[in-house]
Amino acid sequence: METCTIYYILGSFKIIKRINYDGCAEATQCFISNTHFDISNWTASSENGHTNNKMADVDVFISNYTIIDPEIYQLWIEGFSSSEAVSYLKQKGFGHSMGAPSDLIASDVLDHYRTYSLIELYLNAPTKLMEQSCFQLEPHMRDLITEKYYSIDDVVAREILGKKLSSRYRKDLDEVAEKTCVKLKSVRRQFDNVKRIFKAVEEMPGTLTNNIKQHFFISTDLAKKYACIVFLACLRFETTKKKLQYLSFSDLLTCSHAIMIYWTYTYQHTGPEYYDTEMDKEFLLDLRELRCLLDKEKEIKHLVCMRLKPVLLERAFHELDGNFRSYWRALITIACNLHRNRELRDLFVDLCEKLIDPWRQNGWNREQVNKFLASITQSVLDLEISRDQETRCLWDRYMQVITICLDKMYHI
């Protein structure tokens, strides 16, 4: 009897059994790692059509669950072609320790890629992935491939922000790929995922993060990224102007998350009927009441200077003393205009032009910015004014977002 070589593969090139079967002619079965194979029909035919008594050379690849190799899957996610993936794996010495030939590596990668392309049909609607029976996937592996499929690079997300999620823009994604050094196939996958999630949750009641988690079965952190993109797109916040290009996706993620928490209807209301894509219009209108604080400029300046004089250098303190009015009026003006859609959309631009740029020109560091914001927030809360409780609540809710935004947006 000739040798029958059996490979039992748990993952790509992770060979846990390699045996030579030299059993007698009557042997019809063998067991490898608790897996049963029937070899009764593994015989070779002679040229005259008669069956030989010896067994032919056979290479058998057997798996139980659908094999997902995390490394090959990651290459597929990143947009590598199968040939590029094979070259990459060879450079890393993949399979070298087990003597796997090149054609075996290439064949296995192609097999994985074909499998992932078939699974992708279900990944486009993760609920179907949970219900399908074509691919036997363990729960942890199903979660892994879903999470990775919907992963999004911050640099790609930053380029997508502010753009229309249209087929026309999709045709121009090669520019995004070139700018971000991310493969075009991966950029298209990420764009399609953003568009798919946007359409699914845009008008869905409840909070964006929870809706995305529940319908696409991804982690909270990843759902927050998509929630940021959807929120900024729904409210049409300006993020594409040249003045704002220095801001990273992480910066805008933090800012948008703060706005969703403090300035939407979900701040004071709970329940599925409230959206965190809908700004609290009553609150934005009420912010006009903060205009009365312009008359309290001297008192507030006095309180701020008292707090900051001991902790600022003399030069920094004199600069603040001389320019306090412009900073104070900028904060109040922005607040009083947020009820207008255009002013709300330009929030990040206004913060840059009216506060961040002047602070940079005057040599402020980030610590000085945070001390000023904390001091001016508390000074208004300590001020004795008419209708004080309502004004304090408005001011505190307003400054929660402004402080977070300015802290993230202020880059030296």
mmCIF file of C-alpha atoms in Angstrom, residues 85-319:
data_model
loop_
_atom_site.group_PDB
_atom_site.id
_atom_site.type_symbol
_atom_site.label_atom_id
_atom_site.label_comp_id
_atom_site.label_asym_id
_atom_site.label_seq_id
_atom_site.Cartn_x
_atom_site.Cartn_y
_atom_site.Cartn_z
ATOM 1 C CA ALA A 85 -1.199 38.663 0.797
ATOM 2 C CA VAL A 86 0.874 35.647 -0.285
ATOM 3 C CA SER A 87 3.944 37.832 -0.830
ATOM 4 C CA TYR A 88 3.454 39.472 2.551
ATOM 5 C CA LEU A 89 3.112 36.123 4.325
ATOM 6 C CA LYS A 90 6.196 34.738 2.592
ATOM 7 C CA GLN A 91 8.227 37.757 3.692
ATOM 8 C CA LYS A 92 7.177 37.036 7.258
ATOM 9 C CA GLY A 93 8.279 33.429 6.891
ATOM 10 C CA PHE A 94 4.713 32.183 7.200
ATOM 11 C CA GLY A 95 4.634 28.364 7.083
ATOM 12 C CA HIS A 96 8.424 28.146 6.795
ATOM 13 C CA SER A 97 8.879 26.316 10.099
ATOM 14 C CA MET A 98 6.530 23.557 8.915
ATOM 15 C CA GLY A 99 7.984 23.344 5.442
ATOM 16 C CA ALA A 100 4.813 24.477 3.704
ATOM 17 C CA PRO A 101 5.512 24.942 -0.031
ATOM 18 C CA SER A 102 4.672 28.212 -1.781
ATOM 19 C CA ASP A 103 1.855 26.744 -3.824
ATOM 20 C CA LEU A 104 0.239 25.454 -0.635
ATOM 21 C CA ILE A 105 0.377 28.927 0.900
ATOM 22 C CA ALA A 106 -1.087 30.487 -2.254
ATOM 23 C CA SER A 107 -3.828 27.859 -2.443
ATOM 24 C CA ASP A 108 -4.768 28.341 1.195
ATOM 25 C CA VAL A 109 -4.869 32.141 0.902
ATOM 26 C CA LEU A 110 -7.093 31.899 -2.171
ATOM 27 C CA ASP A 111 -9.390 29.528 -0.321
ATOM 28 C CA HIS A 112 -9.628 31.953 2.596
ATOM 29 C CA TYR A 113 -10.311 34.884 0.277
ATOM 30 C CA ARG A 114 -13.114 32.997 -1.467
ATOM 31 C CA THR A 115 -14.644 32.173 1.907
ATOM 32 C CA TYR A 116 -14.443 35.787 3.105
ATOM 33 C CA SER A 117 -16.050 37.048 -0.100
ATOM 34 C CA LEU A 118 -18.991 34.717 0.470
ATOM 35 C CA ILE A 119 -19.303 35.692 4.129
ATOM 36 C CA GLU A 120 -19.227 39.374 3.124
ATOM 37 C CA LEU A 121 -22.733 39.019 1.712
ATOM 38 C CA TYR A 122 -23.929 38.379 5.249
ATOM 39 C CA LEU A 123 -21.667 40.982 6.849
ATOM 40 C CA ASN A 124 -23.506 43.668 4.903
ATOM 41 C CA ALA A 125 -26.502 42.778 7.082
ATOM 42 C CA PRO A 126 -25.103 41.318 10.327
ATOM 43 C CA THR A 127 -28.524 40.097 11.488
ATOM 44 C CA LYS A 128 -28.455 37.681 8.548
ATOM 45 C CA LEU A 129 -25.017 36.492 9.622
ATOM 46 C CA MET A 130 -26.503 35.539 12.978
ATOM 47 C CA GLU A 131 -29.331 33.601 11.337
ATOM 48 C CA GLN A 132 -27.539 31.874 8.435
ATOM 49 C CA SER A 133 -26.460 28.238 8.542
ATOM 50 C CA CYS A 134 -24.101 28.093 5.563
ATOM 51 C CA PHE A 135 -21.016 28.953 7.614
ATOM 52 C CA GLN A 136 -20.398 27.326 10.965
ATOM 53 C CA LEU A 137 -18.856 30.122 13.006
ATOM 54 C CA GLU A 138 -18.215 30.076 16.710
ATOM 55 C CA PRO A 139 -19.707 33.123 18.487
ATOM 56 C CA HIS A 140 -16.344 34.691 19.331
ATOM 57 C CA MET A 141 -15.160 34.283 15.733
ATOM 58 C CA ARG A 142 -18.414 35.723 14.391
ATOM 59 C CA ASP A 143 -17.933 38.752 16.647
ATOM 60 C CA LEU A 144 -14.323 39.121 15.520
ATOM 61 C CA ILE A 145 -15.041 39.117 11.791
ATOM 62 C CA THR A 146 -17.946 41.556 12.234
ATOM 63 C CA GLU A 147 -15.871 43.945 14.339
ATOM 64 C CA LYS A 148 -12.981 43.869 11.886
ATOM 65 C CA TYR A 149 -15.232 44.208 8.858
ATOM 66 C CA TYR A 150 -16.756 47.381 10.287
ATOM 67 C CA SER A 151 -13.442 48.720 11.560
ATOM 68 C CA ILE A 152 -12.669 52.201 10.274
ATOM 69 C CA ASP A 153 -9.360 54.019 10.055
ATOM 70 C CA ASP A 154 -9.379 57.435 11.707
ATOM 71 C CA VAL A 155 -7.624 59.011 8.712
ATOM 72 C CA VAL A 156 -10.272 57.650 6.343
ATOM 73 C CA ALA A 157 -13.104 58.699 8.651
ATOM 74 C CA ARG A 158 -11.648 62.225 8.775
ATOM 75 C CA GLU A 159 -11.697 62.442 4.983
ATOM 76 C CA ILE A 160 -15.288 61.189 4.793
ATOM 77 C CA LEU A 161 -16.570 63.744 7.333
ATOM 78 C CA GLY A 162 -18.422 66.570 5.653
ATOM 79 C CA LYS A 163 -18.689 64.763 2.314
ATOM 80 C CA LYS A 164 -21.925 63.641 0.698
ATOM 81 C CA LEU A 165 -22.285 59.875 0.914
ATOM 82 C CA SER A 166 -23.091 59.613 -2.777
ATOM 83 C CA SER A 167 -22.114 57.269 -5.599
ATOM 84 C CA ARG A 168 -20.358 60.178 -7.249
ATOM 85 C CA TYR A 169 -18.079 60.679 -4.258
ATOM 86 C CA ARG A 170 -17.407 56.931 -4.128
ATOM 87 C CA LYS A 171 -15.854 57.184 -7.582
ATOM 88 C CA ASP A 172 -13.326 59.682 -6.231
ATOM 89 C CA LEU A 173 -12.173 57.561 -3.315
ATOM 90 C CA ASP A 174 -8.871 56.888 -5.048
ATOM 91 C CA GLU A 175 -7.862 60.388 -3.919
ATOM 92 C CA VAL A 176 -8.678 59.447 -0.328
ATOM 93 C CA ALA A 177 -6.671 56.236 -0.700
ATOM 94 C CA GLU A 178 -3.677 58.145 -2.026
ATOM 95 C CA LYS A 179 -3.866 60.809 0.681
ATOM 96 C CA THR A 180 -4.313 58.384 3.576
ATOM 97 C CA CYS A 181 -2.046 55.590 2.242
ATOM 98 C CA VAL A 182 -4.900 53.118 2.749
ATOM 99 C CA LYS A 183 -5.627 50.663 -0.057
ATOM 100 C CA LEU A 184 -8.537 51.662 -2.290
ATOM 101 C CA LYS A 185 -10.452 48.440 -1.660
ATOM 102 C CA SER A 186 -10.328 49.097 2.078
ATOM 103 C CA VAL A 187 -11.377 52.731 1.635
ATOM 104 C CA ARG A 188 -14.380 51.624 -0.409
ATOM 105 C CA ARG A 189 -15.342 49.071 2.223
ATOM 106 C CA GLN A 190 -15.205 51.741 4.925
ATOM 107 C CA PHE A 191 -17.171 54.241 2.833
ATOM 108 C CA ASP A 192 -19.856 51.647 2.051
ATOM 109 C CA ASN A 193 -20.105 50.742 5.736
ATOM 110 C CA VAL A 194 -20.546 54.393 6.729
ATOM 111 C CA LYS A 195 -23.234 54.858 4.096
ATOM 112 C CA ARG A 196 -24.991 51.644 5.131
ATOM 113 C CA ILE A 197 -25.018 52.545 8.821
ATOM 114 C CA PHE A 198 -26.081 56.134 8.109
ATOM 115 C CA LYS A 199 -29.112 54.981 6.122
ATOM 116 C CA ALA A 200 -30.034 52.407 8.753
ATOM 117 C CA VAL A 201 -29.996 54.650 11.838
ATOM 118 C CA GLU A 202 -30.497 58.181 10.494
ATOM 119 C CA GLU A 203 -34.172 58.341 11.466
ATOM 120 C CA MET A 204 -34.221 55.597 14.058
ATOM 121 C CA PRO A 205 -35.507 56.689 17.498
ATOM 122 C CA GLY A 206 -33.165 56.369 20.445
ATOM 123 C CA THR A 207 -29.448 56.998 20.799
ATOM 124 C CA LEU A 208 -27.140 56.507 17.845
ATOM 125 C CA THR A 209 -24.532 54.464 19.675
ATOM 126 C CA ASN A 210 -27.040 51.969 21.053
ATOM 127 C CA ASN A 211 -28.872 51.665 17.746
ATOM 128 C CA ILE A 212 -25.650 50.980 15.855
ATOM 129 C CA LYS A 213 -24.507 48.430 18.431
ATOM 130 C CA GLN A 214 -27.811 46.571 18.367
ATOM 131 C CA HIS A 215 -28.222 46.452 14.589
ATOM 132 C CA PHE A 216 -24.611 45.865 13.533
ATOM 133 C CA PHE A 217 -23.297 43.865 16.505
ATOM 134 C CA ILE A 218 -20.132 45.899 17.007
ATOM 135 C CA SER A 219 -18.385 47.165 20.135
ATOM 136 C CA THR A 220 -19.321 50.349 21.975
ATOM 137 C CA ASP A 221 -16.096 52.129 20.991
ATOM 138 C CA LEU A 222 -16.578 51.364 17.307
ATOM 139 C CA ALA A 223 -20.267 52.284 17.475
ATOM 140 C CA LYS A 224 -19.285 55.669 18.948
ATOM 141 C CA LYS A 225 -17.107 56.354 15.913
ATOM 142 C CA TYR A 226 -19.986 55.718 13.546
ATOM 143 C CA ALA A 227 -22.337 57.703 15.791
ATOM 144 C CA CYS A 228 -19.996 60.685 15.481
ATOM 145 C CA ILE A 229 -19.963 60.449 11.685
ATOM 146 C CA VAL A 230 -23.746 60.076 11.472
ATOM 147 C CA PHE A 231 -24.343 62.937 13.915
ATOM 148 C CA LEU A 232 -22.058 65.392 12.139
ATOM 149 C CA ALA A 233 -23.583 64.409 8.796
ATOM 150 C CA CYS A 234 -27.177 64.781 10.017
ATOM 151 C CA LEU A 235 -26.542 68.226 11.511
ATOM 152 C CA ARG A 236 -24.226 69.197 8.622
ATOM 153 C CA PHE A 237 -21.468 70.571 10.849
ATOM 154 C CA GLU A 238 -18.723 72.288 8.909
ATOM 155 C CA THR A 239 -15.539 70.206 9.138
ATOM 156 C CA THR A 240 -13.962 70.569 5.702
ATOM 157 C CA LYS A 241 -12.694 74.154 5.692
ATOM 158 C CA LYS A 242 -8.955 74.625 5.439
ATOM 159 C CA LYS A 243 -8.904 76.257 8.871
ATOM 160 C CA LEU A 244 -10.178 73.005 10.400
ATOM 161 C CA GLN A 245 -7.970 70.543 8.543
ATOM 162 C CA TYR A 246 -5.564 70.295 11.477
ATOM 163 C CA LEU A 247 -8.293 68.647 13.559
ATOM 164 C CA SER A 248 -8.090 64.863 13.728
ATOM 165 C CA PHE A 249 -11.035 62.497 13.682
ATOM 166 C CA SER A 250 -10.369 61.832 17.367
ATOM 167 C CA ASP A 251 -10.761 65.558 18.108
ATOM 168 C CA LEU A 252 -14.081 65.762 16.294
ATOM 169 C CA LEU A 253 -15.242 62.488 17.837
ATOM 170 C CA THR A 254 -14.806 63.950 21.321
ATOM 171 C CA CYS A 255 -16.500 67.222 20.371
ATOM 172 C CA SER A 256 -19.492 65.613 18.681
ATOM 173 C CA HIS A 257 -19.960 63.160 21.541
ATOM 174 C CA ALA A 258 -20.091 66.078 23.999
ATOM 175 C CA ILE A 259 -22.689 67.879 21.875
ATOM 176 C CA MET A 260 -24.831 64.740 21.691
ATOM 177 C CA ILE A 261 -24.728 64.363 25.465
ATOM 178 C CA TYR A 262 -25.350 67.965 26.550
ATOM 179 C CA TRP A 263 -27.135 69.792 23.720
ATOM 180 C CA THR A 264 -29.649 67.293 22.350
ATOM 181 C CA TYR A 265 -33.044 66.296 23.732
ATOM 182 C CA THR A 266 -31.555 63.198 25.360
ATOM 183 C CA TYR A 267 -29.877 65.438 27.971
ATOM 184 C CA GLN A 268 -33.067 65.893 29.969
ATOM 185 C CA HIS A 269 -35.272 63.188 28.465
ATOM 186 C CA THR A 270 -35.090 59.432 28.211
ATOM 187 C CA GLY A 271 -37.038 57.031 26.077
ATOM 188 C CA PRO A 272 -36.974 55.686 22.521
ATOM 189 C CA GLU A 273 -38.932 58.662 21.188
ATOM 190 C CA TYR A 274 -35.992 61.005 21.767
ATOM 191 C CA TYR A 275 -33.164 61.260 19.263
ATOM 192 C CA ASP A 276 -29.616 62.361 19.939
ATOM 193 C CA THR A 277 -29.479 63.617 16.362
ATOM 194 C CA GLU A 278 -32.042 66.286 17.253
ATOM 195 C CA MET A 279 -30.736 69.401 18.962
ATOM 196 C CA ASP A 280 -32.643 70.734 21.978
ATOM 197 C CA LYS A 281 -34.136 73.763 20.223
ATOM 198 C CA GLU A 282 -35.608 75.216 23.403
ATOM 199 C CA PHE A 283 -32.193 75.144 25.051
ATOM 200 C CA LEU A 284 -30.527 76.807 22.064
ATOM 201 C CA LEU A 285 -33.182 79.528 22.066
ATOM 202 C CA ASP A 286 -32.805 80.022 25.811
ATOM 203 C CA LEU A 287 -29.069 80.583 25.379
ATOM 204 C CA ARG A 288 -29.954 84.050 24.108
ATOM 205 C CA GLU A 289 -30.665 84.890 27.758
ATOM 206 C CA LEU A 290 -26.929 84.747 28.399
ATOM 207 C CA ARG A 291 -26.650 88.115 26.672
ATOM 208 C CA CYS A 292 -27.449 89.681 30.042
ATOM 209 C CA LEU A 293 -24.013 88.521 31.194
ATOM 210 C CA LEU A 294 -22.385 91.093 28.917
ATOM 211 C CA ASP A 295 -23.433 93.705 31.474
ATOM 212 C CA LYS A 296 -21.571 91.765 34.164
ATOM 213 C CA GLU A 297 -18.242 91.859 32.365
ATOM 214 C CA LYS A 298 -16.408 93.846 35.047
ATOM 215 C CA GLU A 299 -17.543 91.619 37.903
ATOM 216 C CA ILE A 300 -16.702 88.451 36.010
ATOM 217 C CA LYS A 301 -13.320 89.779 34.928
ATOM 218 C CA HIS A 302 -12.533 90.629 38.545
ATOM 219 C CA LEU A 303 -13.428 87.112 39.705
ATOM 220 C CA VAL A 304 -11.452 85.470 36.898
ATOM 221 C CA CYS A 305 -8.363 87.585 37.509
ATOM 222 C CA MET A 306 -8.503 86.860 41.237
ATOM 223 C CA ARG A 307 -8.482 83.149 40.500
ATOM 224 C CA LEU A 308 -5.793 83.205 37.821
ATOM 225 C CA LYS A 309 -3.297 85.779 39.093
ATOM 226 C CA PRO A 310 -1.633 83.340 41.526
ATOM 227 C CA VAL A 311 -1.251 80.609 38.883
ATOM 228 C CA LEU A 312 -0.252 82.569 35.752
ATOM 229 C CA LEU A 313 3.072 84.096 34.819
ATOM 230 C CA GLU A 314 3.078 87.887 34.938
ATOM 231 C CA ARG A 315 3.232 88.259 31.168
ATOM 232 C CA ALA A 316 0.347 85.830 30.639
ATOM 233 C CA PHE A 317 -1.724 87.556 33.303
ATOM 234 C CA HIS A 318 -1.245 91.006 31.734
ATOM 235 C CA GLU A 319 -2.186 89.627 28.312
#
